Structures are given as structure tokens and as C-alpha cells.
Amino acid sequence: MLTSTLCKEIAGVPVADLVRQFGTPTFVYDAAMIRRRIADLSPFDTVRYAQKACSNLTILDLVRRQGALVDAVSAGEIRRALAAGFTAEGDPPPIVYTADIFDRESLDLCVEHGIAVNCGSPDMIDQLGRRKPGQGITLRINPGFGHGHSQKTNTGGKQAKHGIWHAQLSDCLRQAKPYAMDVVGLHMHIGSGTDLEHLSQVCGAMEQAAIAVGPSIRSISAGGGLPTVYRSTDSYVDLAAYFNLWDAVRRRLEQRFGHPVRLEIEPGRYLVAESGFLIAEIRAVKRQDDNTFYLLDAGFNNLARPILYGSYHPMAVAPADGNDARPEQDVIVGGPLCESGDIFTQEEGGFVVTRRLPKAAVGDWLVIGCTGAYGFVMGSNYNSKPLAAEALIDGGQARRIRRRQTFDDLIRGEEIPAS
Ligand code: LLP
């Protein structure tokens, strides 16, 4: 966590050393923080990591060693899970493919490896049934309401494309019958970065839906969406209270069905957001009238959350000369891209705001906190910028877990047809 606007070290390693080792921009993750966040959720039977938040193989390996299982939303994520050592089959299934469609590659992979499938559309039931009749499936249900930190991360309600509409549940049960596919579990995920009040409403909807399906149900998943702490004024959610709500639903279902019902949770952000720091170098300090800009060598090609959602991330200056006696000033922090939206200090709608940060000069570093979730993975090659490097700090040691892209990586696969 960045607790002040000055930052000298990350997880015990001086920022200057990290820059010397890996260059900038680099995402650095703190392994201990990820372990702590997985342990927080140990009351749940299964913690299934939503790898879309941060899918570096080393992070997946770390999560696996901590006993968590994994969610995959694409063929690429299935392949990553396999590459990181998750087995395809098992009980509970180590990998679950959750999506609203199968593209041809993901369907082939699920069939070939026997990957568990969580169907988010009636079409997926038919497509899997034709290829692999008899396989148990889970259904992702859209309960008719949703909530997220932004309208773009609200995944419930009739304007959302996600999940099987709750009123179509019995049609889907009928649809699965000819393929002899039992519905062995239900899943609901109403949005990302929501709050406990909204998440708690899911419990009632889940109980009703599970009763409608009946005793073939062996697992229920609360989905992801747990909020995390981005601002010093944010507070941690009451996980014990949240678990108790879900546990009560599970126990009532167990009583009704007369067999155990596994309780899953599927967080992405909660497990990895706080572990991540994006280190960039300040490459220009300039004034536009009475505004002061710190311009970094990292932009929305590295961290898209501010331009996409107006997301707030904590920031701190890491002085290159070690001098931390620096007065603060209001600044705007932006990146190198040729687009005016390339600003890290903005609110939803693109409104630029200032941040109070220590005075800095070219060559100082800026550390952006809470970037472990939906940071690197949403990076792009816009403006022909290479993807950043990634490193993991564990036991006071920082090691590279992804090298920075090179120009050759950027143009790999491009062709100029012979004329
Ligand atoms: N399960 C499902 C089915 C999901 O769609 C998601 C997120 C999760 C779990 C994990 O949600 P989490 O626990 O991380 O909130 N790019 C956005 C977030 C998009 C989330 C998409 N689905 C952001 O930067 O805030």
C-alpha cells in the first residue's frame, strides 16, 4: 500500500534498485500481499482466482501454490492456467471456463481437456452438448440486477450481456436434458468493484435459483466483485459478515438437498490489486498557464483504468536523489501518448483533476499504487509502445517475471505483401 506521497521502497526493496534492475515502466508485485489476501478468504471452500485481473504465469503459479483454483474466460486463459500447472480435471474442477460464448478454439479446448464449463448463454449449452454429451455443467445466472464501480463493470440486469436471464432457467434445464447434462452448480457475478449491500442481495436470488434446479446442485459460486481499498478513506469490507450470509444459504440448501454444497468465491481485484505498483520515470515537468504537469514514460497503454473509468489510484514520488524534504504542490499526472486523454488524474467523463504530490524533477520516479488488478493485462501497444516489464518481490528479493517487449515483439507477425 502507498501510505504517503513519498515512496522510497516497495516491499522492502528500494525503488532505485528496482529501476536499476528492471527499467521503467515496470509493474512490481508483492507476493506476501497476494498470499495474505488469499488467506483472508479461507472460510470459503474454494477461492477461484479470476485471472483476468492479472494473468502472468508466475502470479498464477503463486496463487496455485496457495491452494486457490482458477477461472478462465478465453482459450488463452485456459492455456495460461494449464501452463502454470493447474490440471484440467479434478473435483472441484481446478479450471472453470466462464463466458457468454464459446469461440471455436475455446470449445475445442474445453472438449479436448475436459475443462469444466460455466455457461453464460443458452447457446453454450447446445454447443457443448453436441460435442460432449453427459458432461455436468454449471450455469451463470443473471439475477436481473447488478452493480459495479462504474456502469461499465455492472454485469447484471437486462442491459448487461452476461449470464442466463433468471427467468430462462427452467428452459435451460429442459435444453440440457437431451444431452444428459446435469446442472451441477450455479454462479452469479453482478459486477466488479461493487459493495457488500449489493453483493448480499445475490444470496437470496441464488437460493431461489438453486431450489428451482433441485438436488443436482453440488456447488454455488458467489462470483467476484469484492471491493478493495484504493483511497485512504476506503475501508475493507466485512468479510466475516459476507461469508456468513453465503454460508447460511449454503446450509439451507444442504439441508434441503441432503448432501454437501460447495461454496465458491471468484475474486480478481481483491486478491491482486493492492500487491501491484507501476513504477514510471518523470520525463517532463511543464506548466500550462497555472497547471503543472508531471509527464511520465507510462501512459494509458500501461494503465487504462483512469481513462476508461476515471479510476483513482494512489500515487507517490520516489526521489532519485533520496532527498525527501520536498514541499507538495497540486499537479496533473499524464503519460507520453499522443492523445489528450492520456492523464492518470482524471475523473469519469474525462474531467482532469489535480493531485497533491511532492515537488519533483525529471529523473525522479512516480509510483502508482493498487495497480495489480486490471493494470498490465489491459495494456496495449498503442503508439507502438512495448508492453511493460513485470517483477515479483518475494522474501525481500525482486525477480523479473516478464521482460519488457522489444521492437521485434511489436512487429512480429506483420507482413508487407510482395508487390
Ligand atoms: N467473475 C466474473 C464472471 C467476472 O466477470 C469478473 C470480472 C470477476 C469474477 C472478477 O471480478 P473482481 O473480483 O475483479 O471485481 N477492468 C475492470 C474490471 C472488469 C471486471 C470484469 N469481470 C476494472 O479495471 O475495474
Short mmCIF file of C-alpha atoms and ligand atoms in Angstrom, two decimals:
data_model
loop_
_atom_site.label_atom_id
_atom_site.label_comp_id
_atom_site.label_asym_id
_atom_site.label_seq_id
_atom_site.Cartn_x
_atom_site.Cartn_y
_atom_site.Cartn_z
CA MET A 1 0.00 0.00 0.00
CA LEU A 2 1.15 3.55 -0.69
CA THR A 3 0.52 5.28 2.60
CA SER A 4 2.19 8.59 1.81
CA THR A 5 3.01 10.70 -1.23
CA LEU A 6 6.68 9.78 -0.94
CA CYS A 7 7.82 6.26 -1.62
CA LYS A 8 11.36 5.01 -1.10
CA GLU A 9 10.84 1.28 -1.20
CA ILE A 10 8.34 -1.36 -2.22
CA ALA A 11 8.03 -4.49 -0.04
CA GLY A 12 11.46 -3.74 1.43
CA VAL A 13 13.26 -3.13 -1.88
CA PRO A 14 14.44 0.42 -2.71
CA VAL A 15 12.67 1.87 -5.75
CA ALA A 16 16.08 2.94 -7.09
CA ASP A 17 17.19 -0.72 -7.08
CA LEU A 18 14.01 -1.82 -8.83
CA VAL A 19 14.55 0.79 -11.54
CA ARG A 20 18.19 -0.23 -11.92
CA GLN A 21 17.18 -3.88 -12.28
CA PHE A 22 14.12 -3.61 -14.49
CA GLY A 23 13.96 -0.11 -16.02
CA THR A 24 10.71 1.81 -16.41
CA PRO A 25 7.79 1.45 -16.80
CA THR A 26 7.60 -1.73 -14.74
CA PHE A 27 4.83 -3.38 -12.76
CA VAL A 28 6.10 -4.76 -9.45
CA TYR A 29 4.01 -7.18 -7.37
CA ASP A 30 4.37 -8.01 -3.68
CA ALA A 31 3.93 -11.79 -3.23
CA ALA A 32 3.23 -11.55 0.51
CA MET A 33 0.23 -9.30 -0.12
CA ILE A 34 -1.32 -11.78 -2.56
CA ARG A 35 -0.83 -14.61 -0.05
CA ARG A 36 -2.45 -12.52 2.68
CA ARG A 37 -5.48 -11.75 0.53
CA ILE A 38 -5.98 -15.40 -0.42
CA ALA A 39 -5.75 -16.35 3.26
CA ASP A 40 -8.45 -13.76 4.10
CA LEU A 41 -10.91 -15.82 2.07
CA SER A 42 -10.07 -19.20 3.61
CA PRO A 43 -13.55 -19.66 5.15
CA PHE A 44 -14.87 -20.25 1.60
CA ASP A 45 -14.47 -23.86 0.39
CA THR A 46 -12.97 -22.71 -2.90
CA VAL A 47 -11.21 -19.48 -3.79
CA ARG A 48 -11.25 -19.36 -7.58
CA TYR A 49 -8.95 -16.63 -8.86
CA ALA A 50 -10.39 -14.56 -11.72
CA GLN A 51 -7.11 -14.44 -13.63
CA LYS A 52 -8.32 -11.72 -15.99
CA ALA A 53 -7.18 -9.32 -13.24
CA CYS A 54 -3.50 -10.30 -13.61
CA SER A 55 -2.60 -13.43 -15.53
CA ASN A 56 1.20 -13.52 -15.53
CA LEU A 57 2.27 -17.18 -15.24
CA THR A 58 4.25 -16.52 -12.06
CA ILE A 59 1.20 -14.95 -10.41
CA LEU A 60 -0.92 -17.95 -11.45
CA ASP A 61 1.74 -20.30 -10.08
CA LEU A 62 1.82 -18.38 -6.79
CA VAL A 63 -1.96 -18.46 -6.49
CA ARG A 64 -2.00 -22.20 -7.25
CA ARG A 65 0.61 -22.92 -4.58
CA GLN A 66 -1.61 -21.11 -2.08
CA GLY A 67 -4.38 -23.59 -2.83
CA ALA A 68 -6.60 -21.35 -4.94
CA LEU A 69 -8.20 -22.61 -8.15
CA VAL A 70 -8.68 -20.58 -11.29
CA ASP A 71 -11.29 -19.11 -13.63
CA ALA A 72 -10.65 -18.75 -17.36
CA VAL A 73 -12.66 -16.61 -19.77
CA SER A 74 -10.89 -17.40 -23.03
CA ALA A 75 -8.83 -20.04 -24.78
CA GLY A 76 -5.76 -18.01 -23.88
CA GLU A 77 -6.65 -18.04 -20.19
CA ILE A 78 -7.27 -21.82 -20.31
CA ARG A 79 -3.82 -22.26 -21.84
CA ARG A 80 -2.26 -19.99 -19.22
CA ALA A 81 -3.85 -21.98 -16.41
CA LEU A 82 -2.52 -25.23 -17.89
CA ALA A 83 0.92 -23.67 -18.43
CA ALA A 84 1.01 -22.57 -14.78
CA GLY A 85 0.41 -26.13 -13.59
CA PHE A 86 -3.34 -26.30 -12.98
CA THR A 87 -4.70 -29.66 -14.07
CA ALA A 88 -7.65 -29.76 -16.43
CA GLU A 89 -9.84 -32.15 -14.49
CA GLY A 90 -10.49 -32.66 -10.79
CA ASP A 91 -13.08 -32.26 -8.08
CA PRO A 92 -13.57 -29.40 -7.52
CA PRO A 93 -12.53 -28.54 -11.07
CA PRO A 94 -9.19 -26.70 -10.97
CA ILE A 95 -10.10 -24.64 -14.06
CA VAL A 96 -13.58 -23.39 -14.93
CA TYR A 97 -14.30 -21.74 -18.27
CA THR A 98 -16.83 -18.95 -17.61
CA ALA A 99 -18.07 -16.99 -20.59
CA ASP A 100 -21.12 -15.99 -22.57
CA ILE A 101 -19.85 -17.60 -25.77
CA PHE A 102 -17.53 -20.33 -26.95
CA ASP A 103 -15.35 -19.22 -29.77
CA ARG A 104 -14.27 -22.23 -31.78
CA GLU A 105 -10.89 -22.50 -30.08
CA SER A 106 -12.26 -22.37 -26.52
CA LEU A 107 -14.90 -25.00 -27.33
CA ASP A 108 -12.24 -27.30 -28.80
CA LEU A 109 -10.02 -26.81 -25.72
CA CYS A 110 -12.82 -27.48 -23.23
CA VAL A 111 -13.84 -30.64 -25.08
CA GLU A 112 -10.30 -31.88 -25.59
CA HIS A 113 -9.15 -31.34 -21.98
CA GLY A 114 -12.45 -31.93 -20.19
CA ILE A 115 -12.45 -28.42 -18.73
CA ALA A 116 -15.48 -27.58 -16.56
CA VAL A 117 -17.82 -25.10 -18.24
CA ASN A 118 -19.94 -22.39 -16.65
CA CYS A 119 -22.47 -21.48 -19.36
CA GLY A 120 -23.49 -17.84 -19.69
CA SER A 121 -25.86 -18.31 -22.62
CA PRO A 122 -28.34 -20.98 -23.76
CA ASP A 123 -26.31 -21.39 -26.98
CA MET A 124 -23.34 -22.63 -24.98
CA ILE A 125 -25.45 -25.49 -23.61
CA ASP A 126 -26.25 -26.73 -27.12
CA GLN A 127 -22.74 -26.23 -28.43
CA LEU A 128 -21.17 -28.20 -25.58
CA GLY A 129 -23.97 -30.78 -25.52
CA ARG A 130 -23.44 -31.67 -29.18
CA ARG A 131 -19.72 -32.17 -28.66
CA LYS A 132 -19.64 -33.67 -25.15
CA PRO A 133 -23.00 -35.06 -24.04
CA GLY A 134 -23.13 -36.25 -20.45
CA GLN A 135 -20.75 -33.61 -19.05
CA GLY A 136 -22.06 -31.84 -15.93
CA ILE A 137 -22.32 -28.06 -16.34
CA THR A 138 -22.81 -25.02 -14.18
CA LEU A 139 -24.93 -22.06 -15.22
CA ARG A 140 -24.08 -18.42 -14.79
CA ILE A 141 -27.35 -16.71 -13.93
CA ASN A 142 -28.08 -13.02 -14.40
CA PRO A 143 -30.37 -12.36 -11.42
CA GLY A 144 -31.93 -9.29 -13.05
CA PHE A 145 -29.91 -6.71 -11.10
CA GLY A 146 -26.28 -5.70 -10.92
CA HIS A 147 -23.86 -3.09 -9.62
CA GLY A 148 -20.24 -2.06 -10.23
CA HIS A 149 -17.77 0.75 -9.52
CA SER A 150 -18.67 2.01 -12.99
CA GLN A 151 -21.61 1.35 -15.31
CA LYS A 152 -19.03 -0.41 -17.50
CA THR A 153 -18.37 -3.05 -14.82
CA ASN A 154 -22.02 -3.72 -13.90
CA THR A 155 -22.72 -7.23 -15.18
CA GLY A 156 -26.32 -7.78 -14.03
CA GLY A 157 -29.71 -6.53 -15.19
CA LYS A 158 -31.32 -6.58 -18.60
CA GLN A 159 -28.87 -4.12 -20.17
CA ALA A 160 -25.96 -6.47 -19.39
CA LYS A 161 -24.87 -9.14 -21.86
CA HIS A 162 -23.76 -11.51 -19.13
CA GLY A 163 -25.29 -14.69 -17.83
CA ILE A 164 -28.51 -16.57 -18.47
CA TRP A 165 -31.54 -14.46 -17.69
CA HIS A 166 -33.02 -15.73 -14.42
CA ALA A 167 -36.48 -16.32 -15.92
CA GLN A 168 -34.95 -18.65 -18.56
CA LEU A 169 -33.52 -21.04 -16.00
CA SER A 170 -36.19 -23.72 -16.39
CA ASP A 171 -35.94 -23.51 -20.23
CA CYS A 172 -32.20 -24.15 -19.89
CA LEU A 173 -32.76 -27.18 -17.68
CA ARG A 174 -35.06 -28.59 -20.37
CA GLN A 175 -32.50 -27.72 -23.02
CA ALA A 176 -29.72 -29.64 -21.21
CA LYS A 177 -31.84 -32.80 -20.77
CA PRO A 178 -31.48 -34.38 -24.24
CA TYR A 179 -27.68 -34.14 -23.85
CA ALA A 180 -27.87 -35.82 -20.40
CA MET A 181 -26.02 -32.82 -18.97
CA ASP A 182 -26.75 -32.31 -15.28
CA VAL A 183 -26.73 -28.79 -13.93
CA VAL A 184 -24.34 -29.35 -11.01
CA GLY A 185 -23.81 -25.77 -9.94
CA LEU A 186 -24.92 -22.15 -10.20
CA HIS A 187 -22.88 -18.99 -10.40
CA MET A 188 -23.78 -15.30 -10.09
CA HIS A 189 -21.48 -12.33 -10.58
CA ILE A 190 -23.30 -9.00 -10.59
CA GLY A 191 -20.38 -6.67 -11.15
CA SER A 192 -16.88 -5.58 -10.30
CA GLY A 193 -15.90 -3.19 -7.52
CA THR A 194 -19.39 -3.21 -6.07
CA ASP A 195 -20.29 -3.06 -2.36
CA LEU A 196 -21.49 -5.53 0.22
CA GLU A 197 -25.02 -4.21 0.19
CA HIS A 198 -25.45 -5.16 -3.48
CA LEU A 199 -23.42 -8.36 -3.19
CA SER A 200 -25.61 -9.50 -0.33
CA GLN A 201 -28.75 -9.25 -2.47
CA VAL A 202 -27.31 -12.01 -4.63
CA CYS A 203 -27.70 -14.55 -1.81
CA GLY A 204 -31.48 -14.52 -1.98
CA ALA A 205 -31.51 -14.78 -5.77
CA MET A 206 -29.07 -17.69 -5.62
CA GLU A 207 -31.13 -19.59 -3.07
CA GLN A 208 -34.27 -19.29 -5.19
CA ALA A 209 -32.49 -20.37 -8.36
CA ALA A 210 -30.81 -23.36 -6.66
CA ILE A 211 -34.15 -24.52 -5.30
CA ALA A 212 -35.60 -24.27 -8.80
CA VAL A 213 -32.83 -26.52 -10.15
CA GLY A 214 -33.02 -29.04 -7.28
CA PRO A 215 -30.64 -31.59 -5.77
CA SER A 216 -28.35 -31.93 -8.80
CA ILE A 217 -26.73 -28.75 -7.40
CA ARG A 218 -23.38 -29.53 -5.76
CA SER A 219 -21.80 -26.05 -5.76
CA ILE A 220 -22.75 -22.41 -5.70
CA SER A 221 -20.45 -19.54 -6.62
CA ALA A 222 -20.78 -16.04 -5.23
CA GLY A 223 -18.74 -14.70 -8.18
CA GLY A 224 -16.17 -11.94 -7.72
CA GLY A 225 -16.68 -8.23 -7.25
CA LEU A 226 -15.23 -7.76 -3.77
CA PRO A 227 -14.10 -4.16 -3.49
CA THR A 228 -10.62 -3.19 -2.42
CA VAL A 229 -9.02 -0.12 -0.88
CA TYR A 230 -7.87 2.47 -3.43
CA ARG A 231 -8.21 5.63 -1.32
CA SER A 232 -7.06 6.19 2.24
CA THR A 233 -10.71 6.88 3.07
CA ASP A 234 -11.91 3.49 1.70
CA SER A 235 -12.42 0.73 4.24
CA TYR A 236 -12.09 -3.03 3.97
CA VAL A 237 -15.30 -5.00 3.62
CA ASP A 238 -16.56 -7.12 6.48
CA LEU A 239 -15.60 -10.48 5.03
CA ALA A 240 -16.87 -12.46 8.01
CA ALA A 241 -20.33 -10.96 7.60
CA TYR A 242 -20.27 -11.64 3.86
CA PHE A 243 -19.19 -15.24 4.37
CA ASN A 244 -21.90 -15.79 6.98
CA LEU A 245 -24.62 -14.65 4.58
CA TRP A 246 -23.46 -17.10 1.93
CA ASP A 247 -22.80 -19.88 4.40
CA ALA A 248 -26.38 -19.63 5.65
CA VAL A 249 -27.69 -20.02 2.08
CA ARG A 250 -25.40 -23.00 1.52
CA ARG A 251 -26.51 -24.67 4.75
CA ARG A 252 -30.19 -24.27 3.94
CA LEU A 253 -29.58 -25.81 0.51
CA GLU A 254 -27.61 -28.69 2.04
CA GLN A 255 -30.46 -29.39 4.38
CA ARG A 256 -33.00 -29.34 1.59
CA PHE A 257 -30.93 -31.49 -0.79
CA GLY A 258 -29.45 -33.84 1.82
CA HIS A 259 -25.87 -33.57 0.51
CA PRO A 260 -22.93 -31.14 0.72
CA VAL A 261 -22.98 -27.96 -1.37
CA ARG A 262 -19.60 -26.36 -2.04
CA LEU A 263 -19.32 -22.60 -1.62
CA GLU A 264 -17.05 -20.80 -4.08
CA ILE A 265 -15.89 -17.21 -4.38
CA GLU A 266 -14.27 -15.85 -7.55
CA PRO A 267 -12.32 -12.67 -6.83
CA GLY A 268 -9.85 -10.98 -9.11
CA ARG A 269 -9.28 -7.46 -7.82
CA TYR A 270 -9.39 -8.36 -4.12
CA LEU A 271 -6.51 -10.80 -4.44
CA VAL A 272 -4.07 -8.78 -6.51
CA ALA A 273 -4.93 -5.05 -6.71
CA GLU A 274 -3.02 -3.95 -3.63
CA SER A 275 0.01 -6.07 -4.49
CA GLY A 276 0.83 -4.10 -7.63
CA PHE A 277 2.84 -0.90 -8.22
CA LEU A 278 3.56 0.72 -11.55
CA ILE A 279 6.92 2.48 -11.49
CA ALA A 280 7.46 5.16 -14.12
CA GLU A 281 10.05 7.85 -14.66
CA ILE A 282 9.10 11.50 -14.73
CA ARG A 283 10.35 12.68 -18.14
CA ALA A 284 8.99 16.25 -18.20
CA VAL A 285 7.72 18.77 -15.68
CA LYS A 286 5.90 21.51 -17.51
CA ARG A 287 3.45 24.31 -16.95
CA GLN A 288 0.35 25.18 -18.97
CA ASP A 289 -0.70 28.54 -17.53
CA ASP A 290 -1.18 27.79 -13.83
CA ASN A 291 -1.29 24.00 -14.21
CA THR A 292 1.81 21.91 -13.51
CA PHE A 293 2.13 18.59 -15.35
CA TYR A 294 4.32 15.62 -14.47
CA LEU A 295 4.66 13.65 -17.69
CA LEU A 296 5.73 10.03 -17.29
CA ASP A 297 7.12 7.33 -19.53
CA ALA A 298 3.98 5.28 -18.71
CA GLY A 299 0.57 6.08 -20.15
CA PHE A 300 -2.83 4.53 -20.68
CA ASN A 301 -1.07 1.95 -22.80
CA ASN A 302 0.16 0.66 -19.43
CA LEU A 303 -2.69 1.55 -17.07
CA ALA A 304 -6.05 2.13 -18.75
CA ARG A 305 -8.28 2.35 -15.68
CA PRO A 306 -8.19 6.15 -15.30
CA ILE A 307 -9.09 6.88 -18.94
CA LEU A 308 -11.68 4.08 -19.06
CA TYR A 309 -13.46 4.58 -15.75
CA GLY A 310 -11.97 7.72 -14.17
CA SER A 311 -10.45 5.36 -11.60
CA TYR A 312 -8.45 6.77 -8.73
CA HIS A 313 -5.04 5.27 -7.97
CA PRO A 314 -2.77 6.37 -5.12
CA MET A 315 0.49 7.96 -6.32
CA ALA A 316 3.81 8.80 -4.74
CA VAL A 317 7.07 10.36 -5.84
CA ALA A 318 10.25 8.34 -5.38
CA PRO A 319 13.09 10.89 -5.33
CA ALA A 320 16.05 9.80 -7.44
CA ASP A 321 18.46 11.71 -5.18
CA GLY A 322 16.97 10.26 -1.98
CA ASN A 323 16.03 13.75 -0.77
CA ASP A 324 12.56 13.56 0.68
CA ALA A 325 12.35 17.05 2.16
CA ARG A 326 10.11 18.26 -0.61
CA PRO A 327 7.18 20.63 -0.39
CA GLU A 328 3.96 19.49 -2.05
CA GLN A 329 2.12 21.08 -4.93
CA ASP A 330 -1.00 20.39 -6.99
CA VAL A 331 -0.12 18.64 -10.22
CA ILE A 332 -1.69 16.84 -13.16
CA VAL A 333 -0.07 13.50 -13.96
CA GLY A 334 -0.03 12.32 -17.57
CA GLY A 335 1.71 9.92 -19.90
CA PRO A 336 3.61 10.05 -23.19
CA LEU A 337 0.82 9.15 -25.62
CA CYS A 338 -0.32 11.37 -28.44
CA GLU A 339 -3.86 11.66 -27.09
CA SER A 340 -5.11 14.26 -24.62
CA GLY A 341 -6.97 11.64 -22.57
CA ASP A 342 -3.61 10.20 -21.50
CA ILE A 343 -3.98 11.54 -17.98
CA PHE A 344 -3.81 9.50 -14.78
CA THR A 345 -5.50 12.16 -12.68
CA GLN A 346 -8.96 12.25 -14.21
CA GLU A 347 -12.50 11.50 -13.16
CA GLU A 348 -15.17 9.60 -15.05
CA GLY A 349 -16.14 11.60 -18.14
CA GLY A 350 -12.56 12.71 -18.73
CA PHE A 351 -12.54 15.63 -16.31
CA VAL A 352 -8.93 16.38 -15.39
CA VAL A 353 -8.21 16.93 -11.70
CA THR A 354 -5.06 17.72 -9.75
CA ARG A 355 -3.25 15.66 -7.18
CA ARG A 356 -1.16 16.98 -4.27
CA LEU A 357 2.29 15.48 -4.72
CA PRO A 358 5.84 16.35 -3.68
CA LYS A 359 7.83 18.63 -5.97
CA ALA A 360 9.67 16.53 -8.49
CA ALA A 361 12.09 16.89 -11.37
CA VAL A 362 12.94 14.95 -14.50
CA GLY A 363 14.64 11.72 -13.43
CA ASP A 364 12.54 11.23 -10.28
CA TRP A 365 10.17 8.31 -10.31
CA LEU A 366 6.43 8.17 -9.85
CA VAL A 367 4.90 5.10 -8.27
CA ILE A 368 1.24 4.37 -8.97
CA GLY A 369 -0.27 2.06 -6.36
CA CYS A 370 -3.04 -0.50 -6.37
CA THR A 371 -2.31 -1.45 -9.97
CA GLY A 372 -2.05 -5.22 -9.55
CA ALA A 373 -5.57 -5.81 -10.86
CA TYR A 374 -6.56 -4.78 -14.39
CA GLY A 375 -3.25 -2.98 -14.84
CA PHE A 376 -0.75 -4.84 -17.00
CA VAL A 377 -3.42 -7.11 -18.50
CA MET A 378 -5.28 -4.18 -20.04
CA GLY A 379 -2.11 -2.75 -21.51
CA SER A 380 -1.80 -2.18 -25.25
CA ASN A 381 0.75 -1.38 -27.92
CA TYR A 382 -0.91 1.96 -28.77
CA ASN A 383 1.58 4.44 -30.24
CA SER A 384 3.84 1.41 -30.84
CA LYS A 385 4.81 1.27 -27.18
CA PRO A 386 6.13 -2.04 -25.90
CA LEU A 387 4.28 -3.75 -23.04
CA ALA A 388 5.93 -3.02 -19.68
CA ALA A 389 8.14 -5.39 -17.72
CA GLU A 390 6.77 -7.20 -14.67
CA ALA A 391 8.62 -8.23 -11.49
CA LEU A 392 7.72 -10.05 -8.29
CA ILE A 393 9.14 -9.29 -4.86
CA ASP A 394 9.18 -12.28 -2.56
CA GLY A 395 11.15 -12.53 0.69
CA GLY A 396 12.88 -9.20 0.01
CA GLN A 397 14.08 -10.39 -3.41
CA ALA A 398 12.86 -8.88 -6.67
CA ARG A 399 12.82 -11.06 -9.75
CA ARG A 400 11.72 -10.40 -13.31
CA ILE A 401 8.60 -12.31 -14.31
CA ARG A 402 8.18 -10.77 -17.75
CA ARG A 403 10.71 -8.99 -19.86
CA ARG A 404 9.80 -5.71 -21.47
CA GLN A 405 8.66 -6.13 -25.07
CA THR A 406 11.12 -5.24 -27.79
CA PHE A 407 10.52 -3.63 -31.15
CA ASP A 408 10.80 -7.08 -32.71
CA ASP A 409 7.95 -8.28 -30.47
CA LEU A 410 5.88 -5.34 -31.69
CA ILE A 411 6.14 -6.11 -35.39
CA ARG A 412 6.13 -9.91 -35.08
CA GLY A 413 3.54 -11.29 -37.49
CA GLU A 414 3.26 -8.13 -39.61
CA GLU A 415 3.83 -8.57 -43.32
CA ILE A 416 4.40 -6.35 -46.35
CA PRO A 417 2.99 -8.43 -49.25
CA ALA A 418 5.42 -8.73 -52.16
CA SER A 419 4.25 -6.43 -54.98
N1 LLP B 1 -16.05 -13.39 -12.23
C1 LLP B 1 -16.56 -12.93 -13.38
C2 LLP B 1 -17.51 -13.75 -14.13
C3 LLP B 1 -16.19 -11.66 -13.85
O1 LLP B 1 -16.72 -11.20 -14.99
C4 LLP B 1 -15.25 -10.89 -13.12
C5 LLP B 1 -14.81 -9.58 -13.62
C6 LLP B 1 -14.73 -11.42 -11.93
C7 LLP B 1 -15.16 -12.67 -11.50
C8 LLP B 1 -13.73 -10.71 -11.09
O2 LLP B 1 -14.23 -9.50 -10.63
P1 LLP B 1 -13.40 -8.71 -9.50
O3 LLP B 1 -13.37 -9.58 -8.27
O4 LLP B 1 -12.05 -8.47 -10.03
O5 LLP B 1 -14.16 -7.46 -9.27
N2 LLP B 1 -11.47 -3.83 -15.96
C9 LLP B 1 -12.35 -3.50 -14.84
C10 LLP B 1 -12.91 -4.73 -14.17
C11 LLP B 1 -13.65 -5.66 -15.12
C12 LLP B 1 -14.10 -6.91 -14.44
C13 LLP B 1 -14.65 -7.92 -15.39
N3 LLP B 1 -15.12 -9.11 -14.77
C14 LLP B 1 -11.58 -2.62 -13.86
O6 LLP B 1 -10.43 -2.28 -14.12
O7 LLP B 1 -12.12 -2.23 -12.82
#
